[in-house]
CSV table of C-alpha atoms in Angstrom, one decimal:
chain,number,residue,atom,x,y,z
A,1,MET,CA,28.2,18.9,-38.4
A,2,SER,CA,27.3,20.0,-34.9
A,3,SER,CA,29.9,21.0,-32.4
A,4,THR,CA,29.3,17.9,-30.3
A,5,ALA,CA,29.5,15.6,-33.2
A,6,ALA,CA,32.8,17.2,-34.2
A,7,ARG,CA,34.3,15.9,-31.0
A,8,THR,CA,35.9,12.5,-30.9
A,9,PRO,CA,32.9,10.3,-30.2
A,10,SER,CA,33.4,7.4,-27.9
A,11,ARG,CA,30.9,4.6,-28.1
A,12,ALA,CA,31.5,3.8,-24.5
A,13,GLY,CA,31.6,7.4,-23.4
A,14,TRP,CA,28.5,7.0,-21.3
A,15,SER,CA,30.0,4.0,-19.6
A,16,ILE,CA,33.2,5.9,-18.7
A,17,VAL,CA,31.0,8.7,-17.2
A,18,ALA,CA,28.8,6.2,-15.5
A,19,ARG,CA,31.7,4.4,-13.9
A,20,GLN,CA,33.3,7.6,-12.8
A,21,GLU,CA,30.0,8.9,-11.4
A,22,LEU,CA,29.2,5.6,-9.6
A,23,THR,CA,32.6,5.6,-8.0
A,24,GLU,CA,32.1,9.2,-6.9
A,25,LEU,CA,28.6,8.5,-5.5
A,26,TRP,CA,29.4,5.3,-3.7
A,27,ASP,CA,33.0,5.7,-2.7
A,28,SER,CA,32.1,9.0,-1.1
A,29,THR,CA,29.7,9.4,1.8
A,30,ARG,CA,27.0,11.0,-0.5
A,31,GLY,CA,25.4,7.8,-1.7
A,32,PRO,CA,25.7,5.8,1.5
A,33,GLY,CA,24.6,8.8,3.5
A,34,VAL,CA,21.4,9.2,1.6
A,35,LEU,CA,20.8,5.5,1.7
A,36,LEU,CA,21.4,5.5,5.5
A,37,GLY,CA,18.7,8.1,6.0
A,38,PHE,CA,16.4,6.1,3.7
A,39,SER,CA,17.0,2.8,5.6
A,40,VAL,CA,16.5,4.4,9.0
A,41,LEU,CA,13.2,6.0,8.0
A,42,LEU,CA,12.0,2.8,6.4
A,43,ALA,CA,13.1,0.8,9.5
A,44,ALA,CA,11.3,3.1,11.9
A,45,LEU,CA,8.1,3.0,9.8
A,46,SER,CA,8.3,-0.8,9.4
A,47,TYR,CA,8.5,-1.2,13.1
A,48,LEU,CA,5.6,1.1,13.8
A,49,VAL,CA,3.3,-0.4,11.2
A,50,SER,CA,4.2,-4.0,12.2
A,51,ALA,CA,3.5,-3.2,15.8
A,52,ASP,CA,0.1,-1.8,14.8
A,53,ALA,CA,-0.7,-4.7,12.4
A,54,GLY,CA,0.3,-7.1,15.2
A,55,ILE,CA,-2.6,-5.9,17.3
A,56,ASN,CA,-4.9,-5.4,14.2
A,57,LEU,CA,-4.9,-1.6,14.5
A,58,LEU,CA,-3.6,-1.6,10.9
A,59,ASP,CA,-4.6,-4.5,8.7
A,60,ALA,CA,-1.5,-6.6,7.8
A,61,ARG,CA,-2.0,-6.0,4.1
A,62,GLU,CA,-2.4,-2.3,4.7
A,63,SER,CA,0.9,-2.3,6.5
A,64,VAL,CA,2.6,-3.9,3.5
A,65,GLY,CA,1.0,-1.3,1.2
A,66,VAL,CA,2.3,1.5,3.4
A,67,ILE,CA,5.8,0.2,3.3
A,68,VAL,CA,5.9,-0.5,-0.4
A,69,GLN,CA,4.4,2.9,-1.2
A,70,THR,CA,6.8,4.6,1.2
A,71,ALA,CA,9.8,2.7,-0.3
A,72,ILE,CA,8.7,3.8,-3.8
A,73,ALA,CA,8.2,7.4,-2.8
A,74,LEU,CA,11.3,7.8,-0.7
A,75,GLY,CA,13.5,5.6,-3.0
A,76,THR,CA,12.4,7.7,-5.9
A,77,LEU,CA,13.1,10.8,-3.9
A,78,THR,CA,16.7,9.7,-3.2
A,79,ALA,CA,17.3,9.1,-6.9
A,80,LEU,CA,15.7,12.4,-7.8
A,81,VAL,CA,17.9,14.3,-5.3
A,82,ILE,CA,21.0,12.8,-6.9
A,83,SER,CA,19.9,13.4,-10.5
A,84,SER,CA,18.7,16.9,-9.9
A,85,ASP,CA,22.2,17.7,-8.5
A,86,ALA,CA,23.9,16.0,-11.5
A,87,ILE,CA,24.5,18.9,-13.9
A,88,SER,CA,23.5,22.0,-11.8
A,89,GLY,CA,25.8,20.7,-9.0
A,90,GLU,CA,28.7,20.4,-11.4
A,91,ARG,CA,27.9,23.9,-12.6
A,92,GLU,CA,27.7,25.3,-9.1
A,93,ARG,CA,30.9,23.6,-8.0
A,94,GLY,CA,32.7,24.9,-11.1
A,95,THR,CA,33.5,21.5,-12.5
A,96,LEU,CA,31.1,21.5,-15.4
A,97,GLU,CA,33.6,23.4,-17.6
A,98,SER,CA,36.2,20.7,-17.3
A,99,LEU,CA,33.6,18.1,-18.2
A,100,LEU,CA,32.4,20.0,-21.2
A,101,VAL,CA,35.9,20.3,-22.7
A,102,THR,CA,36.5,16.5,-22.5
A,103,PRO,CA,36.0,14.7,-25.9
A,104,LEU,CA,32.7,13.3,-24.7
A,105,HIS,CA,29.3,13.8,-26.2
A,106,ARG,CA,27.1,15.7,-23.9
A,107,ARG,CA,24.6,13.0,-24.5
A,108,ASP,CA,27.1,10.5,-23.0
A,109,LEU,CA,27.5,12.8,-20.0
A,110,VAL,CA,23.8,12.8,-19.4
A,111,ILE,CA,23.4,9.0,-19.9
A,112,GLY,CA,26.3,8.3,-17.6
A,113,LYS,CA,24.9,10.6,-14.9
A,114,LEU,CA,21.4,9.0,-15.4
A,115,ILE,CA,22.8,5.6,-14.8
A,116,SER,CA,24.6,6.8,-11.7
A,117,ALA,CA,21.5,8.4,-10.2
A,118,THR,CA,19.4,5.3,-11.1
A,119,SER,CA,21.9,3.2,-9.0
A,120,MET,CA,20.4,5.1,-6.0
A,121,TRP,CA,17.0,3.6,-6.7
A,122,VAL,CA,18.5,0.1,-7.2
A,123,ALA,CA,20.2,0.5,-3.8
A,124,ALA,CA,16.9,1.7,-2.3
A,125,ILE,CA,15.2,-1.5,-3.7
A,126,LEU,CA,17.9,-3.7,-2.1
A,127,VAL,CA,17.4,-1.9,1.2
A,128,SER,CA,13.6,-2.1,1.0
A,129,LEU,CA,13.3,-5.8,0.0
A,130,PRO,CA,14.0,-7.3,3.5
A,131,PHE,CA,11.4,-5.0,5.1
A,132,VAL,CA,8.8,-5.8,2.4
A,133,VAL,CA,9.4,-9.5,2.4
A,134,VAL,CA,9.2,-9.8,6.2
A,135,LEU,CA,6.0,-7.8,6.5
A,136,ALA,CA,4.4,-9.4,3.5
A,137,ARG,CA,4.9,-12.9,4.8
A,138,GLY,CA,2.0,-12.7,7.2
A,139,PRO,CA,-0.7,-11.8,4.8
A,140,GLY,CA,0.9,-13.9,2.1
A,141,VAL,CA,1.5,-11.2,-0.5
A,142,ALA,CA,5.3,-11.3,-0.6
A,143,PHE,CA,5.4,-12.0,-4.3
A,144,ASP,CA,3.0,-9.3,-5.3
A,145,ALA,CA,4.7,-6.8,-3.0
A,146,VAL,CA,8.1,-7.5,-4.5
A,147,ILE,CA,6.8,-7.3,-8.1
A,148,VAL,CA,4.9,-4.0,-7.3
A,149,LEU,CA,8.1,-2.5,-5.7
A,150,VAL,CA,10.4,-3.6,-8.5
A,151,VAL,CA,8.1,-3.0,-11.6
A,152,ALA,CA,6.0,0.0,-10.6
A,153,GLY,CA,8.7,1.5,-8.4
A,154,SER,CA,11.3,1.2,-11.1
A,155,LEU,CA,9.2,2.9,-13.7
A,156,VAL,CA,8.3,5.8,-11.4
A,157,ALA,CA,11.9,6.1,-10.3
A,158,ALA,CA,13.2,6.0,-13.9
A,159,ALA,CA,10.7,8.7,-14.9
A,160,LEU,CA,11.5,11.0,-12.0
A,161,THR,CA,15.3,10.5,-12.2
A,162,ALA,CA,15.2,11.6,-15.9
A,163,PHE,CA,13.0,14.5,-14.9
A,164,GLY,CA,15.4,15.6,-12.2
A,165,LEU,CA,18.3,15.4,-14.7
A,166,ALA,CA,16.3,17.4,-17.3
A,167,ILE,CA,15.7,20.2,-14.7
A,168,SER,CA,19.3,20.0,-13.6
A,169,SER,CA,20.4,20.6,-17.2
A,170,LEU,CA,18.3,23.7,-17.4
A,171,ALA,CA,18.6,25.2,-13.9
A,172,MET,CA,21.5,27.6,-13.4
A,173,SER,CA,21.4,27.1,-9.6
A,174,ASN,CA,21.5,23.8,-7.7
A,175,ARG,CA,19.1,25.2,-5.2
A,176,VAL,CA,16.6,25.9,-7.9
A,177,SER,CA,17.1,22.5,-9.5
A,178,LEU,CA,16.6,20.6,-6.2
A,179,ALA,CA,13.6,22.7,-5.0
A,180,SER,CA,11.8,22.5,-8.4
A,181,ALA,CA,12.3,18.7,-8.7
A,182,ILE,CA,11.2,17.9,-5.2
A,183,SER,CA,8.3,20.3,-5.3
A,184,ILE,CA,7.0,18.8,-8.5
A,185,MET,CA,7.5,15.2,-7.2
A,186,LEU,CA,5.4,16.1,-4.1
A,187,LEU,CA,2.7,17.6,-6.3
A,188,LEU,CA,2.6,14.5,-8.4
A,189,ALA,CA,2.4,12.2,-5.4
A,190,ALA,CA,-0.3,14.2,-3.7
A,191,PRO,CA,-3.3,12.9,-5.7
A,192,SER,CA,-2.6,9.4,-4.4
A,193,ARG,CA,-3.8,10.7,-1.0
A,194,LEU,CA,-7.1,11.9,-2.4
A,195,PRO,CA,-10.1,10.6,-0.5
A,196,GLY,CA,-11.8,7.5,-2.0
A,197,VAL,CA,-14.8,9.3,-3.4
A,198,THR,CA,-12.8,11.8,-5.3
A,199,ALA,CA,-10.1,9.4,-6.4
A,200,ASN,CA,-12.6,6.8,-7.7
A,201,GLY,CA,-14.7,9.4,-9.6
A,202,VAL,CA,-14.3,9.6,-13.3
A,203,LEU,CA,-12.1,12.7,-13.4
A,204,GLY,CA,-10.1,11.6,-10.3
A,205,SER,CA,-9.5,8.2,-11.7
A,206,ILE,CA,-8.3,9.6,-15.1
A,207,PHE,CA,-6.1,12.1,-13.3
A,208,ILE,CA,-4.5,9.5,-11.2
A,209,LYS,CA,-3.9,7.2,-14.2
A,210,LEU,CA,-2.3,10.0,-16.2
A,211,ASN,CA,0.0,11.0,-13.4
A,212,PRO,CA,2.9,8.5,-13.3
A,213,VAL,CA,3.6,8.9,-9.6
A,214,SER,CA,0.1,8.6,-8.3
A,215,ALA,CA,-0.6,5.8,-10.8
A,216,GLY,CA,2.4,3.8,-9.4
A,217,LEU,CA,1.3,4.4,-5.9
A,218,ARG,CA,-2.3,3.6,-6.6
A,219,LEU,CA,-1.2,0.3,-8.2
A,220,ALA,CA,0.5,-0.7,-5.0
A,221,ASN,CA,-2.6,0.2,-3.0
A,222,GLU,CA,-5.0,-1.7,-5.3
A,223,VAL,CA,-2.9,-4.9,-5.5
A,224,LEU,CA,-1.6,-5.1,-2.0
A,225,VAL,CA,-4.3,-3.5,0.1
A,226,GLY,CA,-7.4,-3.8,-2.1
A,227,GLN,CA,-6.6,-7.5,-2.9
A,228,GLN,CA,-7.3,-6.9,-6.6
A,229,GLY,CA,-5.6,-8.7,-9.3
A,230,TRP,CA,-3.0,-7.3,-11.7
A,231,ALA,CA,-5.3,-7.9,-14.7
A,232,ASP,CA,-7.7,-5.3,-13.3
A,233,HIS,CA,-5.1,-2.6,-12.9
A,234,TRP,CA,-2.3,-3.1,-15.4
A,235,SER,CA,-3.3,0.1,-17.1
A,236,LEU,CA,-1.9,2.0,-14.1
A,237,LEU,CA,1.6,1.0,-15.4
A,238,VAL,CA,1.0,2.8,-18.7
A,239,SER,CA,1.7,6.4,-17.6
A,240,PRO,CA,4.8,5.5,-15.5
A,241,ALA,CA,6.2,3.5,-18.5
A,242,VAL,CA,5.4,6.3,-21.0
A,243,ALA,CA,6.8,8.9,-18.6
A,244,ALA,CA,10.0,7.0,-18.1
A,245,VAL,CA,10.6,6.7,-21.9
A,246,VAL,CA,9.6,10.3,-22.7
A,247,LEU,CA,11.4,12.0,-19.9
A,248,THR,CA,14.6,9.9,-20.5
A,249,ALA,CA,14.4,11.1,-24.1
A,250,VAL,CA,13.8,14.6,-23.0
A,251,ALA,CA,16.7,14.5,-20.6
A,252,ILE,CA,19.0,13.2,-23.3
A,253,ARG,CA,17.7,15.7,-25.8
A,254,LEU,CA,18.3,18.6,-23.4
A,255,SER,CA,21.9,17.5,-23.1
A,256,GLY,CA,22.6,19.7,-26.2
A,257,ARG,CA,21.3,22.7,-24.3
A,258,ILE,CA,23.6,22.4,-21.3
A,259,GLU,CA,25.3,25.7,-20.8
A,260,LEU,CA,28.2,26.6,-18.6
A,261,GLY,CA,26.2,29.5,-17.0
A,262,ASP,CA,27.5,31.5,-14.0
A,263,ALA,CA,26.2,29.7,-11.1
A,264,ARG,CA,29.0,30.7,-8.9
B,1,MET,CA,-68.7,-29.2,-11.7
B,2,SER,CA,-67.2,-25.8,-12.2
B,3,LYS,CA,-70.1,-24.3,-10.2
B,4,LEU,CA,-69.0,-26.4,-7.3
B,5,LEU,CA,-65.3,-25.7,-7.6
B,6,THR,CA,-65.5,-21.9,-7.8
B,7,PRO,CA,-67.0,-21.4,-4.3
B,8,LEU,CA,-64.6,-23.9,-2.9
B,9,LEU,CA,-61.6,-22.1,-4.3
B,10,LEU,CA,-63.0,-18.8,-3.1
B,11,ILE,CA,-63.4,-20.1,0.4
B,12,MET,CA,-59.8,-21.6,0.4
B,13,ALA,CA,-58.4,-18.3,-0.8
B,14,LEU,CA,-60.2,-16.3,1.9
B,15,ALA,CA,-59.0,-18.8,4.5
B,16,ASN,CA,-55.4,-18.5,3.1
B,17,VAL,CA,-55.3,-22.2,2.6
B,18,GLY,CA,-52.8,-22.8,-0.3
B,19,LEU,CA,-52.8,-25.8,-2.5
B,20,GLU,CA,-48.9,-25.6,-2.3
B,21,PRO,CA,-46.9,-26.1,0.8
B,22,SER,CA,-46.3,-22.8,2.7
B,23,ASP,CA,-43.0,-21.0,1.9
B,24,ALA,CA,-41.1,-18.1,3.4
B,25,SER,CA,-42.3,-15.6,0.9
B,26,ALA,CA,-45.9,-16.2,1.6
B,27,ALA,CA,-45.7,-14.3,4.8
B,28,THR,CA,-42.8,-13.2,6.9
B,29,PRO,CA,-43.4,-13.7,10.6
B,30,GLY,CA,-41.4,-12.0,13.3
B,31,LEU,CA,-38.2,-13.5,14.7
B,32,ASP,CA,-39.7,-14.5,18.1
B,33,ARG,CA,-39.2,-18.2,17.1
B,34,ILE,CA,-35.5,-17.6,16.0
B,35,THR,CA,-32.9,-18.3,18.6
B,36,VAL,CA,-29.3,-17.2,18.5
B,37,GLU,CA,-26.5,-18.6,20.5
B,38,ILE,CA,-22.8,-17.7,20.8
B,39,THR,CA,-20.1,-20.2,21.9
B,40,PRO,CA,-17.9,-20.0,23.8
B,41,VAL,CA,-19.4,-17.8,26.5
B,42,HIS,CA,-16.1,-16.7,27.9
B,43,ALA,CA,-12.7,-16.0,26.4
B,44,ASP,CA,-9.5,-14.8,28.2
B,45,VAL,CA,-7.0,-13.7,25.6
B,46,ALA,CA,-4.0,-11.5,25.2
B,47,LEU,CA,-3.9,-8.4,23.0
B,48,GLY,CA,-3.3,-9.5,19.5
B,49,ASP,CA,-4.8,-12.9,19.9
B,50,THR,CA,-7.7,-14.1,17.7
B,51,ILE,CA,-10.9,-15.5,19.2
B,52,GLU,CA,-12.8,-18.1,17.1
B,53,MET,CA,-16.4,-18.0,18.0
B,54,ARG,CA,-19.5,-19.8,16.6
B,55,VAL,CA,-22.9,-18.3,16.2
B,56,THR,CA,-25.7,-20.9,16.0
B,57,ILE,CA,-29.1,-19.8,14.7
B,58,THR,CA,-32.0,-22.1,15.2
B,59,ASN,CA,-35.4,-21.7,13.4
B,60,SER,CA,-38.0,-23.0,15.8
B,61,SER,CA,-40.9,-21.7,13.7
B,62,GLU,CA,-43.0,-23.7,11.3
B,63,VAL,CA,-41.7,-21.8,8.2
B,64,ALA,CA,-38.5,-22.0,6.4
B,65,ARG,CA,-36.4,-18.8,6.3
B,66,ASP,CA,-33.9,-17.7,3.7
B,67,ASP,CA,-33.7,-14.0,4.5
B,68,LEU,CA,-31.9,-14.0,7.8
B,69,VAL,CA,-28.7,-12.1,8.4
B,70,ALA,CA,-26.4,-12.6,11.4
B,71,HIS,CA,-24.8,-9.5,12.8
B,72,ILE,CA,-22.4,-9.2,15.6
B,73,ASP,CA,-21.5,-6.2,17.8
B,74,VAL,CA,-19.1,-5.5,20.6
B,75,THR,CA,-19.7,-3.3,23.6
B,76,SER,CA,-17.9,-2.6,26.9
B,77,PRO,CA,-20.2,-1.5,29.7
B,78,ASP,CA,-17.1,-0.6,31.7
B,79,ARG,CA,-16.3,2.1,29.1
B,80,GLY,CA,-19.8,3.3,28.5
B,81,GLY,CA,-20.2,0.9,25.6
B,82,SER,CA,-18.0,2.8,23.1
B,83,VAL,CA,-16.3,0.1,21.0
B,84,ASP,CA,-15.9,0.1,17.2
B,85,PRO,CA,-16.7,-3.5,16.2
B,86,GLU,CA,-15.1,-2.9,12.8
B,87,ASP,CA,-11.8,-2.8,14.5
B,88,TRP,CA,-12.4,-6.3,15.7
B,89,THR,CA,-13.5,-7.9,12.5
B,90,ALA,CA,-13.8,-6.8,8.9
B,91,THR,CA,-17.1,-8.6,8.5
B,92,LEU,CA,-19.8,-7.6,10.9
B,93,SER,CA,-22.8,-9.2,9.0
B,94,LYS,CA,-23.1,-12.6,7.3
B,95,PRO,CA,-26.1,-14.1,5.5
B,96,VAL,CA,-27.4,-17.2,7.3
B,97,GLY,CA,-28.6,-18.9,4.1
B,98,GLN,CA,-31.5,-21.3,3.8
B,99,LEU,CA,-32.9,-22.3,7.1
B,100,ALA,CA,-35.6,-24.9,7.1
B,101,ALA,CA,-38.3,-25.1,9.8
B,102,GLY,CA,-36.7,-26.6,12.9
B,103,ALA,CA,-33.2,-26.4,11.5
B,104,SER,CA,-30.1,-24.7,12.8
B,105,ALA,CA,-27.2,-23.0,11.0
B,106,THR,CA,-23.8,-22.2,12.3
B,107,ILE,CA,-21.6,-19.3,11.3
B,108,ASP,CA,-17.9,-19.1,12.4
B,109,TRP,CA,-16.4,-15.8,13.2
B,110,SER,CA,-12.9,-14.7,13.9
B,111,ILE,CA,-12.6,-11.6,16.0
B,112,GLN,CA,-9.5,-9.8,17.2
B,113,PRO,CA,-9.6,-7.4,20.1
B,114,ILE,CA,-7.5,-4.3,19.7
B,115,SER,CA,-7.3,-3.0,23.2
B,116,PRO,CA,-7.1,-4.5,26.7
B,117,GLY,CA,-10.2,-4.6,28.9
B,118,THR,CA,-13.4,-6.4,29.4
B,119,PHE,CA,-15.9,-6.6,26.5
B,120,GLN,CA,-19.2,-8.2,25.6
B,121,VAL,CA,-19.8,-9.6,22.2
B,122,TYR,CA,-23.3,-10.5,21.1
B,123,ALA,CA,-25.0,-11.5,17.9
B,124,VAL,CA,-28.4,-10.8,16.5
B,125,ALA,CA,-30.4,-12.3,13.7
B,126,LEU,CA,-32.3,-9.8,11.5
B,127,ALA,CA,-34.6,-10.0,8.5
B,128,ALA,CA,-35.2,-7.2,6.0
B,129,ASP,CA,-38.9,-7.0,6.7
B,130,ALA,CA,-39.1,-8.1,10.4
B,131,ASP,CA,-39.6,-5.4,13.0
B,132,ASP,CA,-37.7,-7.2,15.7
B,133,VAL,CA,-34.4,-9.0,16.1
B,134,ALA,CA,-33.4,-12.2,17.7
B,135,GLY,CA,-30.6,-11.6,20.2
B,136,SER,CA,-28.0,-14.0,21.6
B,137,ASN,CA,-26.3,-14.6,24.8
B,138,VAL,CA,-23.2,-12.7,25.6
B,139,LEU,CA,-19.6,-13.7,25.0
B,140,MET,CA,-17.5,-12.2,27.8
B,141,VAL,CA,-14.1,-11.3,26.5
B,142,SER,CA,-11.3,-10.4,28.8
B,143,VAL,CA,-8.2,-9.0,27.1
B,144,THR,CA,-4.9,-8.5,28.8
B,145,ASP,CA,-2.3,-6.1,27.5
B,146,GLN,CA,0.6,-7.5,25.6
B,147,ARG,CA,3.3,-5.7,23.8
B,148,SER,CA,5.9,-7.5,21.7
B,149,LEU,CA,9.4,-6.1,21.1
B,150,ASN,CA,9.5,-8.1,17.9
B,151,PRO,CA,6.1,-7.6,16.2
B,152,GLN,CA,5.7,-9.8,13.1
B,153,GLY,CA,9.4,-10.8,13.4
B,154,VAL,CA,10.5,-7.5,11.9
B,155,LEU,CA,13.0,-6.4,14.7
B,156,PRO,CA,16.1,-8.2,13.3
B,157,VAL,CA,15.5,-6.5,9.9
B,158,VAL,CA,14.9,-3.2,11.5
B,159,LEU,CA,18.2,-3.4,13.3
B,160,ILE,CA,20.4,-5.2,10.8
B,161,VAL,CA,19.6,-3.2,7.6
B,162,PRO,CA,20.3,0.3,8.9
B,163,ALA,CA,23.3,-1.1,10.7
B,164,ALA,CA,24.7,-2.5,7.5
B,165,VAL,CA,24.1,0.7,5.6
B,166,GLY,CA,25.5,2.6,8.5
B,167,ALA,CA,28.6,0.5,8.4
B,168,LEU,CA,29.1,1.3,4.7
B,169,PHE,CA,28.6,5.0,5.4
B,170,PHE,CA,31.1,5.1,8.2
B,171,SER,CA,33.6,3.1,6.3
B,172,ARG,CA,33.5,5.7,3.5
B,173,LEU,CA,33.6,8.5,6.0
B,174,ARG,CA,36.7,7.0,7.7
B,175,ARG,CA,38.4,6.3,4.4
B,176,ASN,CA,37.7,9.8,3.1
B,177,ARG,CA,39.1,11.4,6.3
B,178,ALA,CA,42.2,9.3,6.0
């Protein structure tokens, strides 16, 4: 019997952790502070692109695509920042020890923290929706824009939130955890900015489809800007969905390897 | 009988006299008998407004055409002519379709100026194997500057959403300080 299994298991252990973490995140200034930054950035960008789209400098559909892609990227980043701080932050603040001695499975600890970090993405969606709906009304793509944001964005966010938590479990320093997670996210998002010829080539296309972040962002671009149907590009959802499942499993699996370390 | 028909057919062939009615593919003449007209001839708009214009192409020749393409361009002599027409419309060229001898075709275009000033819009008709084009009159466009504080109605959302999140943030800040 493993040491974790020997502890008193609580079937609702993860919900206790999740409730506690959600309270800490949203009753403090941490969650609202990150969300405020997100909303201000999105508001500024929305105003700029709508001013340009109003005089046709930026096609109205393109402005919706820019806002949805930015909401997915920045919303995911906010959840990633919270998740990559989840374990390494506790370790650095010296509070991990007290968590590990509670009669909770480490798996419950990770699942609870994962739910808490995911709430950041849910909040980001709620903040983004008014901007997306208002901008998408003009070109008549509000439904597609909301679906892309919620479906593609949630899969990308779930994958990267789990990824951040996995890194946080392994990294002894919070700085290392945050820097690694954000750097890798930026690297994954970069291919979506490839020029059209490269991105539409055989290798570029495969690379973008295999990469969950660029696949999600490409889907937003194809459906909202390229005016192409979902049926032509549903395959772009495969890698974000697979990544979300696999990385969540990895993050939970790595819970058994959480060590106290000596981050202080 | 065949001895009589053979020379006759030979003469007809040399004289390019077909037994079938002539068609466009038999020979493609130049476009000197094609006329292009834009209406209206003048438009005063504000920046961001759309101009609906109509291009009428008339085939005054004796042969039908199905290979014509209408193409528009924008220029501004005041600025040395440097205007990118793709900023004004996504579709610069449109096929005219079947145009019988003596017939006219109309093509509607929506264009949207992207900067203030005076511009000239004109259209031409082209054919793949014609070595000339048929040009139109000029649509004079006068665009006055216009900036909206509430582009696409986004201003209320831009103000309200960060304000609501900010209110949440400061309420938490106040509570935690207390």
